Short mmCIF file of C-alpha atoms in Angstrom, two decimals:
data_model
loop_
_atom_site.label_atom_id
_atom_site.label_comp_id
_atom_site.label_asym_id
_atom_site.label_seq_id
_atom_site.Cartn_x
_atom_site.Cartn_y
_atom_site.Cartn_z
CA UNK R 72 71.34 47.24 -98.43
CA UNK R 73 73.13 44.38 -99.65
CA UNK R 74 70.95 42.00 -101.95
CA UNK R 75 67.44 42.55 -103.99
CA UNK R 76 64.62 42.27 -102.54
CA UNK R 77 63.93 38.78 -103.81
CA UNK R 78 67.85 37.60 -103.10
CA UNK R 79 67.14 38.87 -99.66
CA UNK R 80 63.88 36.55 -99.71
CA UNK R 81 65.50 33.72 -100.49
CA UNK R 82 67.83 34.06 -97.94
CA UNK R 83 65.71 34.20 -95.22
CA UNK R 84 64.31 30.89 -96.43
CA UNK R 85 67.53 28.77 -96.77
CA UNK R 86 68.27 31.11 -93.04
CA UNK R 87 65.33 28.99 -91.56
CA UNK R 88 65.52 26.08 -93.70
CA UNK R 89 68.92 25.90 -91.55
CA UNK R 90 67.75 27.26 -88.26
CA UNK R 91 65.42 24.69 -88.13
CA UNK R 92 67.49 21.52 -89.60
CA UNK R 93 70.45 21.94 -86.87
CA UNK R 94 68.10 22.58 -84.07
CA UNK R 95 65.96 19.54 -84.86
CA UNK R 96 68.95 17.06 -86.04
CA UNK R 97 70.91 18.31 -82.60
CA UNK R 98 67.96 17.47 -80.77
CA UNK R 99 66.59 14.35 -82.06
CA UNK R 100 68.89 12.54 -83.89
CA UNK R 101 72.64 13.57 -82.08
CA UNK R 102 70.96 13.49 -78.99
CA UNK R 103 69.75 9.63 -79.40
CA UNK R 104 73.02 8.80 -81.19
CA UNK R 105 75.42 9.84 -78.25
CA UNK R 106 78.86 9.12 -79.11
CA UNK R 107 80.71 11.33 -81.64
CA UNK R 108 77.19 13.19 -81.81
CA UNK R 109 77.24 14.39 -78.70
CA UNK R 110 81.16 15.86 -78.71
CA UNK R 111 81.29 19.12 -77.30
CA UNK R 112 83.07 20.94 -80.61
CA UNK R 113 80.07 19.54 -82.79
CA UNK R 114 76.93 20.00 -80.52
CA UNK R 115 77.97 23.45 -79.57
CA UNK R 116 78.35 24.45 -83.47
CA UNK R 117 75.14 22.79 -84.06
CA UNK R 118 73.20 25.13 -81.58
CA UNK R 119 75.51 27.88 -82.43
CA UNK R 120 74.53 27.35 -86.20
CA UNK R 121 71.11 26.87 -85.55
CA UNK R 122 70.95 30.54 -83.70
CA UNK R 123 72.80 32.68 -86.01
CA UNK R 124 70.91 31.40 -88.77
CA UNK R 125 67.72 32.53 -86.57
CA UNK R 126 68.88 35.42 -85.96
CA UNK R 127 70.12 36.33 -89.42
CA UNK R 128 66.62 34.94 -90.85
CA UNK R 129 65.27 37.98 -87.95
CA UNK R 130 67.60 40.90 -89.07
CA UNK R 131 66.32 40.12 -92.39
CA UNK R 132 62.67 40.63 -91.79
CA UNK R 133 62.82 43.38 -89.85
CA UNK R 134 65.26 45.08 -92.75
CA UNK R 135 68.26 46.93 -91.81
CA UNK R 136 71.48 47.82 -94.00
CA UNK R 137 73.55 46.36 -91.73
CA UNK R 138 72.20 42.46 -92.86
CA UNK R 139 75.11 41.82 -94.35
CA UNK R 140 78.09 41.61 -91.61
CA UNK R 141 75.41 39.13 -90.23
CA UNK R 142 75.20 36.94 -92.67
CA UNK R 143 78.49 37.14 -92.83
CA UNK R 144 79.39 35.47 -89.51
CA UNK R 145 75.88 33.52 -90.61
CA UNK R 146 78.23 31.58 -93.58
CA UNK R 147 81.38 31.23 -91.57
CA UNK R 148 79.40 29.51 -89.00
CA UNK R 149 77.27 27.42 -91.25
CA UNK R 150 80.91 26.34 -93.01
CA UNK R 151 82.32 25.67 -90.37
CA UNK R 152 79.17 23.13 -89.06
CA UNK R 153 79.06 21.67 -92.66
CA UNK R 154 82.38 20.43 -91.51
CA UNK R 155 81.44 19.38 -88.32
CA UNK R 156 78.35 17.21 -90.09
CA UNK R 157 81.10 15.53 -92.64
CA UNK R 158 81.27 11.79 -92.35
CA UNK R 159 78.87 11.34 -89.21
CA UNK R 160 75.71 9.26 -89.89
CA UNK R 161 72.33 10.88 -90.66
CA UNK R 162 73.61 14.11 -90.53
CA UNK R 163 73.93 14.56 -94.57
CA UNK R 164 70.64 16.88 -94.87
CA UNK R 165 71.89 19.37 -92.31
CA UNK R 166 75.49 19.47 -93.86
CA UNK R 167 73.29 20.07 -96.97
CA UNK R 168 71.19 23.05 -95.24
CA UNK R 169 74.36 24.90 -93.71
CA UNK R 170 75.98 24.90 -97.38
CA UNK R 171 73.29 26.19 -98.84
CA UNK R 172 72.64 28.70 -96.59
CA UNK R 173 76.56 29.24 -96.23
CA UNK R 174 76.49 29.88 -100.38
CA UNK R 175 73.46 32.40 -99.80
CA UNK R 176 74.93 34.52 -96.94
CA UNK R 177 78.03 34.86 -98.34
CA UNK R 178 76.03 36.62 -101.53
CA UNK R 179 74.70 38.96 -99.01
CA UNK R 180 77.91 39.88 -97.01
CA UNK T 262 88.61 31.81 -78.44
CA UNK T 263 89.12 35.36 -78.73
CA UNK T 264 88.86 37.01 -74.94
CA UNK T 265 89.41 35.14 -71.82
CA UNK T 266 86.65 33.99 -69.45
CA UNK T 267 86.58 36.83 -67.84
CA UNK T 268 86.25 39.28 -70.56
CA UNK T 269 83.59 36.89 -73.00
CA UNK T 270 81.52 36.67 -69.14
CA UNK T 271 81.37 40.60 -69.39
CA UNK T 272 80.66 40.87 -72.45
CA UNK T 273 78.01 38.43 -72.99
CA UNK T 274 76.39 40.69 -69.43
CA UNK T 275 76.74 44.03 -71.46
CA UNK T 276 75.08 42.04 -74.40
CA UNK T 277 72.13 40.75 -72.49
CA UNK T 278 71.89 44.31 -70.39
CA UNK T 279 71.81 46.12 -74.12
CA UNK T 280 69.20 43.56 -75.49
CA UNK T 281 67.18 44.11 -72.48
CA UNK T 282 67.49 48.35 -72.57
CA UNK T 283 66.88 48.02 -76.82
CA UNK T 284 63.87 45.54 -76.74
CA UNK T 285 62.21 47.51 -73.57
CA UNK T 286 62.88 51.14 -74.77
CA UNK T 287 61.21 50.63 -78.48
CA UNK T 288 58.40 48.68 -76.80
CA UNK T 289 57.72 50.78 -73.64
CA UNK T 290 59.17 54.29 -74.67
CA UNK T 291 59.28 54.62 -78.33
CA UNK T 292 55.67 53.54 -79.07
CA UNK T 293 54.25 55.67 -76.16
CA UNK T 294 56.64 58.69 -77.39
CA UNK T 295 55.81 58.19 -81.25
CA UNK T 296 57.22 60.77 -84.27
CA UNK T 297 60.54 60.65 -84.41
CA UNK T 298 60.55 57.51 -82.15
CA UNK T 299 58.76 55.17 -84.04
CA UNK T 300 60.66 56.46 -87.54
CA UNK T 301 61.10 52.90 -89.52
CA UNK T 302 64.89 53.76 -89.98
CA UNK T 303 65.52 54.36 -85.94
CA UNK T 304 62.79 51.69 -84.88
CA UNK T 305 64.02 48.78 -87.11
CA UNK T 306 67.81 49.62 -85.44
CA UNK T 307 66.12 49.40 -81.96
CA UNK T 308 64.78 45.83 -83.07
CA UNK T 309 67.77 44.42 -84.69
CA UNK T 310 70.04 46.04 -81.61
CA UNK T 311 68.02 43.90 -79.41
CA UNK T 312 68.19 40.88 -81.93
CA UNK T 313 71.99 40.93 -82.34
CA UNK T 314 72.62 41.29 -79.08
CA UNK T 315 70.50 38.66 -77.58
CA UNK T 316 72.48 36.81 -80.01
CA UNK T 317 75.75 37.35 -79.46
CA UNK T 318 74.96 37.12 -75.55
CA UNK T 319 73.56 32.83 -76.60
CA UNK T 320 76.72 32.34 -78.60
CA UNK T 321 78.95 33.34 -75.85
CA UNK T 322 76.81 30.89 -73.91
CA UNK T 323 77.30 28.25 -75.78
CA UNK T 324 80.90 28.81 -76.33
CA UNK T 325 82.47 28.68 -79.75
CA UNK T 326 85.35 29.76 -81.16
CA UNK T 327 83.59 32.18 -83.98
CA UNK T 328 81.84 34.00 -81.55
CA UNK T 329 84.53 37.06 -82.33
CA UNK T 330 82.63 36.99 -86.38
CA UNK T 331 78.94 37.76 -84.48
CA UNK T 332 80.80 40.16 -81.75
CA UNK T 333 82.03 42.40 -84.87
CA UNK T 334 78.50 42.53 -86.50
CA UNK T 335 77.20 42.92 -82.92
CA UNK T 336 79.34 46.06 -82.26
CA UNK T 337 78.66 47.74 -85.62
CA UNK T 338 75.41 47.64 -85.40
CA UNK T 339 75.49 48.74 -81.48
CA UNK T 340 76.97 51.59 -83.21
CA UNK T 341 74.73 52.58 -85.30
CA UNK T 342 71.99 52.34 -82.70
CA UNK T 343 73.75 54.36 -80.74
CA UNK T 344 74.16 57.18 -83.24
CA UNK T 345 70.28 56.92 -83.76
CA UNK T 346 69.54 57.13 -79.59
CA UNK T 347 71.28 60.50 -79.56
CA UNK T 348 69.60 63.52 -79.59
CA UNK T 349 66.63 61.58 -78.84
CA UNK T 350 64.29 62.31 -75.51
CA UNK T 351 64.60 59.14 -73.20
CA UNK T 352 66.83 57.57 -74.86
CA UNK T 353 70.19 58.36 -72.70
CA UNK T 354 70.15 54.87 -70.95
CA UNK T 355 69.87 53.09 -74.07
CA UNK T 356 72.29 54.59 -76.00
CA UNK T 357 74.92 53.93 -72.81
CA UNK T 358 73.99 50.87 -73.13
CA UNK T 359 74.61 50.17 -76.88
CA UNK T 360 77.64 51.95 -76.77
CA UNK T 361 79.11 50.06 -73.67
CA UNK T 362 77.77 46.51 -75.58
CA UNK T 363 80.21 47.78 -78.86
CA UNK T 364 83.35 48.49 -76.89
CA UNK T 365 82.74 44.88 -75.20
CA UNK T 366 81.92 43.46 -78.45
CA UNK T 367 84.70 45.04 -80.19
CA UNK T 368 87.53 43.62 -77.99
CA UNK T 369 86.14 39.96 -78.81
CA UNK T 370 86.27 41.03 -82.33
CA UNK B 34 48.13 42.54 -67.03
CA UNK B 35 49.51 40.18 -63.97
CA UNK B 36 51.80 41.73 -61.58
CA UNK B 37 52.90 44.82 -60.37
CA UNK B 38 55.64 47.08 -62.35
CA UNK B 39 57.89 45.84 -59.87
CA UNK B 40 56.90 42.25 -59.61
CA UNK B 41 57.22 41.89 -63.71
CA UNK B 42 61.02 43.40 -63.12
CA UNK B 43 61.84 40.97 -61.05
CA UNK B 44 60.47 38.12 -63.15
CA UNK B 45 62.17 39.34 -65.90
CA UNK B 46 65.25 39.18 -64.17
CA UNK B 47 65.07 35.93 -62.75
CA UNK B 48 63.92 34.29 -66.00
CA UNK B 49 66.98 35.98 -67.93
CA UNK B 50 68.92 34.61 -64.94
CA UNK B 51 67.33 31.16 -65.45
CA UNK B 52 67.84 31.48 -69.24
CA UNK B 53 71.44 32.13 -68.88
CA UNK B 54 71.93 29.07 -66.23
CA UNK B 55 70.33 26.74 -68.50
CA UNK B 56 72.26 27.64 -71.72
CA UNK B 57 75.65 27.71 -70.07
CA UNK B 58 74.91 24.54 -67.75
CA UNK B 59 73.97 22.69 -70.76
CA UNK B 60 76.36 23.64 -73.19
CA UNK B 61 79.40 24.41 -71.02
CA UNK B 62 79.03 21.41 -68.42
CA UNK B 63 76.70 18.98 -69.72
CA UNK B 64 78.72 18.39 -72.68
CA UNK B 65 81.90 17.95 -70.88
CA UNK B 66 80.35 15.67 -68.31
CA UNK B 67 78.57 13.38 -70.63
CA UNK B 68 76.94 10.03 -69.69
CA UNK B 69 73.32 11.12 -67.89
CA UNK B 70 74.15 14.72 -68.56
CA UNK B 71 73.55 14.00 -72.29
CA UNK B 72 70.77 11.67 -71.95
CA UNK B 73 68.39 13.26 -74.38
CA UNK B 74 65.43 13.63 -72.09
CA UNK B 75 67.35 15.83 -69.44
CA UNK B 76 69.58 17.53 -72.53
CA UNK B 77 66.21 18.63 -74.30
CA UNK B 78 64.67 20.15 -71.21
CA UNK B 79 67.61 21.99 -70.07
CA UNK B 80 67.49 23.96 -74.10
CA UNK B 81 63.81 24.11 -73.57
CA UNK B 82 63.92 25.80 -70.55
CA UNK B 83 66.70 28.02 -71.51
CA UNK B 84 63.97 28.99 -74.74
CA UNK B 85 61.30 29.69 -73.03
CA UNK B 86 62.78 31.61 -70.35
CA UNK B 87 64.55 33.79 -72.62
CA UNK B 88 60.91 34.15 -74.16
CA UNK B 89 59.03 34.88 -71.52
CA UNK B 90 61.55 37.79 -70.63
CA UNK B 91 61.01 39.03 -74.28
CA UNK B 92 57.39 39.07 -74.06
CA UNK B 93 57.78 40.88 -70.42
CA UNK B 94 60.22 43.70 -72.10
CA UNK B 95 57.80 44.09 -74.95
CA UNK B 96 54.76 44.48 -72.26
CA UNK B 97 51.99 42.58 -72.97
CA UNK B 98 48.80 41.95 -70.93
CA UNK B 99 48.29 38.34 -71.93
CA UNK B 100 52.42 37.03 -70.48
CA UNK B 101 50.67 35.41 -67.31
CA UNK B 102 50.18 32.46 -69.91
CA UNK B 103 54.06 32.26 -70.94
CA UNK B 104 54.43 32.62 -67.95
CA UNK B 105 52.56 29.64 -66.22
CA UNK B 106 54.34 27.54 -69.33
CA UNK B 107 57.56 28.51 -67.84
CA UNK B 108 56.93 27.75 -64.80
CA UNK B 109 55.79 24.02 -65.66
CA UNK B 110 59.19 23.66 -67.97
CA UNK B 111 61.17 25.01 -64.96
CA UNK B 112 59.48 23.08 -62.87
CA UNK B 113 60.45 20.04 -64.75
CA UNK B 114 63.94 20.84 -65.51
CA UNK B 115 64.33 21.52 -61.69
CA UNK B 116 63.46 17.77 -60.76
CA UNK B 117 65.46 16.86 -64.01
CA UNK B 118 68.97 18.50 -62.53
CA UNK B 119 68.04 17.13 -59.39
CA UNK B 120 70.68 14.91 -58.16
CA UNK B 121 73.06 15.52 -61.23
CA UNK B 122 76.63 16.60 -60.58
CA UNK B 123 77.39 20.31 -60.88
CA UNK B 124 73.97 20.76 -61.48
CA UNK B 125 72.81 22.37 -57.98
CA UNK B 126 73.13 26.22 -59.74
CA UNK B 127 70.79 25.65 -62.47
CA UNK B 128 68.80 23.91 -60.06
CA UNK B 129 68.24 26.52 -57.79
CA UNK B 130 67.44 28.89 -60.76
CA UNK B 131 65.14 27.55 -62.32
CA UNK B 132 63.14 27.01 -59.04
CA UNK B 133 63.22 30.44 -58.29
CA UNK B 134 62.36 31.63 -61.57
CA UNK B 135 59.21 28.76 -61.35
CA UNK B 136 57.81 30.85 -58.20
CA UNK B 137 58.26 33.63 -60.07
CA UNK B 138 56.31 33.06 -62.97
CA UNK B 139 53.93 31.02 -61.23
CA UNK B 140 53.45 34.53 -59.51
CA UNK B 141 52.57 36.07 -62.93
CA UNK B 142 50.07 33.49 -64.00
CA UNK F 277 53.81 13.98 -76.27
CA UNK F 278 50.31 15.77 -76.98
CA UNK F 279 50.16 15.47 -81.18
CA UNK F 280 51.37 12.78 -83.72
CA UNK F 281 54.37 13.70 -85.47
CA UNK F 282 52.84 14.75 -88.44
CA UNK F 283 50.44 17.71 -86.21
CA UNK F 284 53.93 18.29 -84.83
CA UNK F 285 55.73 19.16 -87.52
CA UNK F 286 52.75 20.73 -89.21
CA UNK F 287 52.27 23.29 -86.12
CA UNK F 288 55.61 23.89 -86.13
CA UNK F 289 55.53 25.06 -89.87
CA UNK F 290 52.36 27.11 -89.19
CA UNK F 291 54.40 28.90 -85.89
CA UNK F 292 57.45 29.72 -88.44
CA UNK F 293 55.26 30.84 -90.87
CA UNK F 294 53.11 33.10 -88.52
CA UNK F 295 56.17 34.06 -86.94
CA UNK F 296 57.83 35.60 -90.20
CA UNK F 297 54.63 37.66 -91.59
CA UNK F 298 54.09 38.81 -87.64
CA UNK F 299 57.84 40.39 -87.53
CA UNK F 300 57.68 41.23 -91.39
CA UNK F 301 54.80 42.88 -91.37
CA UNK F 302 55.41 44.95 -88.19
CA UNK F 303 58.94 46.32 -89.23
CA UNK F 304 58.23 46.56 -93.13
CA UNK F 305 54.78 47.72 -93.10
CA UNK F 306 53.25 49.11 -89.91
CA UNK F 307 55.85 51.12 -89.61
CA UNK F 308 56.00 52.88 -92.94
CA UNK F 309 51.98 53.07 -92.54
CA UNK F 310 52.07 54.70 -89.27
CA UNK F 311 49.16 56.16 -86.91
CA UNK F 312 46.91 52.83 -85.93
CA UNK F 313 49.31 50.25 -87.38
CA UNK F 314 51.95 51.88 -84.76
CA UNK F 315 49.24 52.21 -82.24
CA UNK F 316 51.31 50.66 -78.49
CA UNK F 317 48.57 47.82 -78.22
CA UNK F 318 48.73 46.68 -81.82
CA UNK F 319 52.41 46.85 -82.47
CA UNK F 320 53.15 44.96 -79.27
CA UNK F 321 50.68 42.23 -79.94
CA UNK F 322 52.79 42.01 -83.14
CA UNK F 323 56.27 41.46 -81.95
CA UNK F 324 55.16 39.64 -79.04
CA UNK F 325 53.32 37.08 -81.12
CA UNK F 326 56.26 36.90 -83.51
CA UNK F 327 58.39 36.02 -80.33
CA UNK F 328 56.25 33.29 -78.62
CA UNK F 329 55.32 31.60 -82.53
CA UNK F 330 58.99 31.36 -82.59
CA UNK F 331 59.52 29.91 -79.16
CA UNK F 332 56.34 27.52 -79.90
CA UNK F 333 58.34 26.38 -82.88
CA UNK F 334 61.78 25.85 -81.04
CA UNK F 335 60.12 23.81 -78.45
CA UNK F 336 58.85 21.26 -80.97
CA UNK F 337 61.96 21.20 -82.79
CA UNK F 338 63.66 20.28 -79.89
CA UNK F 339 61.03 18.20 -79.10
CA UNK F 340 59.83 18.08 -75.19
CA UNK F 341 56.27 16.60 -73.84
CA UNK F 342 55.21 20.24 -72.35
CA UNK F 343 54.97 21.80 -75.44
CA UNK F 344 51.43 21.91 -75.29
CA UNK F 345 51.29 24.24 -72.53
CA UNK F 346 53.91 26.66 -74.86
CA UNK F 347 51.41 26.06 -77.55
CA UNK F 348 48.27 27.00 -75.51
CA UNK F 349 49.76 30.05 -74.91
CA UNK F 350 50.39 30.81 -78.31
CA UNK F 351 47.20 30.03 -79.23
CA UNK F 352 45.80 32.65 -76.70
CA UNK F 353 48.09 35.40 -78.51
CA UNK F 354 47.56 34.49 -81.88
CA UNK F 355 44.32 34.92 -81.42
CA UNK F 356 44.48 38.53 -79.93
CA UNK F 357 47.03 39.36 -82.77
CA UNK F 358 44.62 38.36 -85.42
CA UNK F 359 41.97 40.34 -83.50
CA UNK F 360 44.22 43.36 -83.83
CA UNK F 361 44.82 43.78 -87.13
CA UNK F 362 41.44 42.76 -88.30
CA UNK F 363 40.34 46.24 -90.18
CA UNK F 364 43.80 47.76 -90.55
CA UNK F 365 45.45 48.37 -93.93
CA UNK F 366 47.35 45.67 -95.93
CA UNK F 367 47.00 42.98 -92.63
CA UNK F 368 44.93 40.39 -94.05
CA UNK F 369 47.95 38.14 -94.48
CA UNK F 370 49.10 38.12 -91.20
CA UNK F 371 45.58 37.73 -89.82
CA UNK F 372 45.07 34.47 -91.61
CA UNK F 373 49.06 33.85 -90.46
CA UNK F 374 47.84 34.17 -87.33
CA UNK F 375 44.84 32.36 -87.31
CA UNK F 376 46.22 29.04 -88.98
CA UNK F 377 48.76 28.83 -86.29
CA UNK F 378 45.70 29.71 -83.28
CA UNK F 379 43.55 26.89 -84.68
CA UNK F 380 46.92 24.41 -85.06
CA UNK F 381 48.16 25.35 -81.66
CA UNK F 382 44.82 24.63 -80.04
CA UNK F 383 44.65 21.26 -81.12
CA UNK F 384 48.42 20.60 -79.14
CA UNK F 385 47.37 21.90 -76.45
#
């Protein structure tokens, strides 16, 4: 399996840490700001973003080998949702969280 | 996008009928059967089969044009599901099913 | 557990049905459409709906006695989405789905 | 909405955090333990309140008024998981998991 036990850990954290800053931020804050938040190309990667990194968080608990080509479509996703995030108000924490978890997925693929 | 409409519509069915077949055959059949059934290295599969596929099925919903990155780790892990179905009592319809859900997933891919 | 074998088939369909309509409807129309279709109170019930649809499916394939209570939540959300859609352009579908999957799960309950 | 912002967000940790030792626990150890911990009844109860503690959470990052109802239900299966792995091997964890989230979910709903 790709990753240590405690790489694989951490992982899952920055996973949810993501997971749960696109879903909210879509939600509550694009959803209220309308406009350029609510463009089709950027909401869909934000729910998009938010379930992969769910679902890569999941793979990771229940433990398989194959983890990695997940997070691998985990980090292009989160990249490409970082970009998505770039130069819209309020939206610097979840650019934040996708990098992050971008960086760690890409360690595991 | 990779796929047309009509192909990504199919395949995100063949996705949600393998999810469906995965998560109901460990929960209904593999616990009841035991042994060989519940075996971490087959049962965690079943789990993550279900997961991945579920998965793929909600990006295709969505609509983005990475879905082809989760497709790929969708249909290699289909695979490997399959290859753990066979030889298995009961587990025929399942491992159709995760073997139709790869060839689907691998044309997106 | 509430429901007959056959009966908790059926739900399951109908909710996965349901999920699906919500997911696409909200992602591949409401977007587009903009304007009420994006006015957060409607946008957040259509991806709650879609959640705990797709939830109450997964707790149906897994088999538990106590889904009658996901169930009756599901209902309510669907419920509420329903009158939500009502009157909304392109919107009739999902509609019509999630009132169908309400009397379902209302069944279960 | 039933719950200030801070029970919100505090219930919603509790749900991600009962949701991760629920699937952890089932697919790392209760399956390498084997005979009760993979016991139909038990193992069910596991991923099932894995599944709805992760729906719970979704709904209140997305943010919707019924969430209680989702919560209530939670509650109600959180409490039978805890139930279930009182006495077995190495579960003490995810009882208290699951116990934290009953007692937060019960004051949403």
């Amino acid at each position: 399996m790709a990753g240590s036990d405690k790489e694989i850990e951490d992982c899952t954290r920055l996973c949810l840490d993501c997971y749960r800053s696109c879903q909210q931020t879509a939600s509550q804050h694009c959803l209220e700001a309308g406009g350029e938040h609510v463009e089709p190309g950027h909401f869909r990667l934000m729910l998009a973003c938010a379930e992969i990194c769910r679902s890569a968080a999941h793979t990771m608990l229940i433990g398989i080998e194959q983890h990695g080509r997940i997070c691998a479509a985990c980090a292009e996703i989160c990249r490409a949702c970082a970009e998505s995030c770039a130069g819209l108000d309020g939206m610097a924490e979840c650019e934040e969280a996708c990098k992050r978890c971008a960086q760690a997925c890409e360690r595991m693929a």
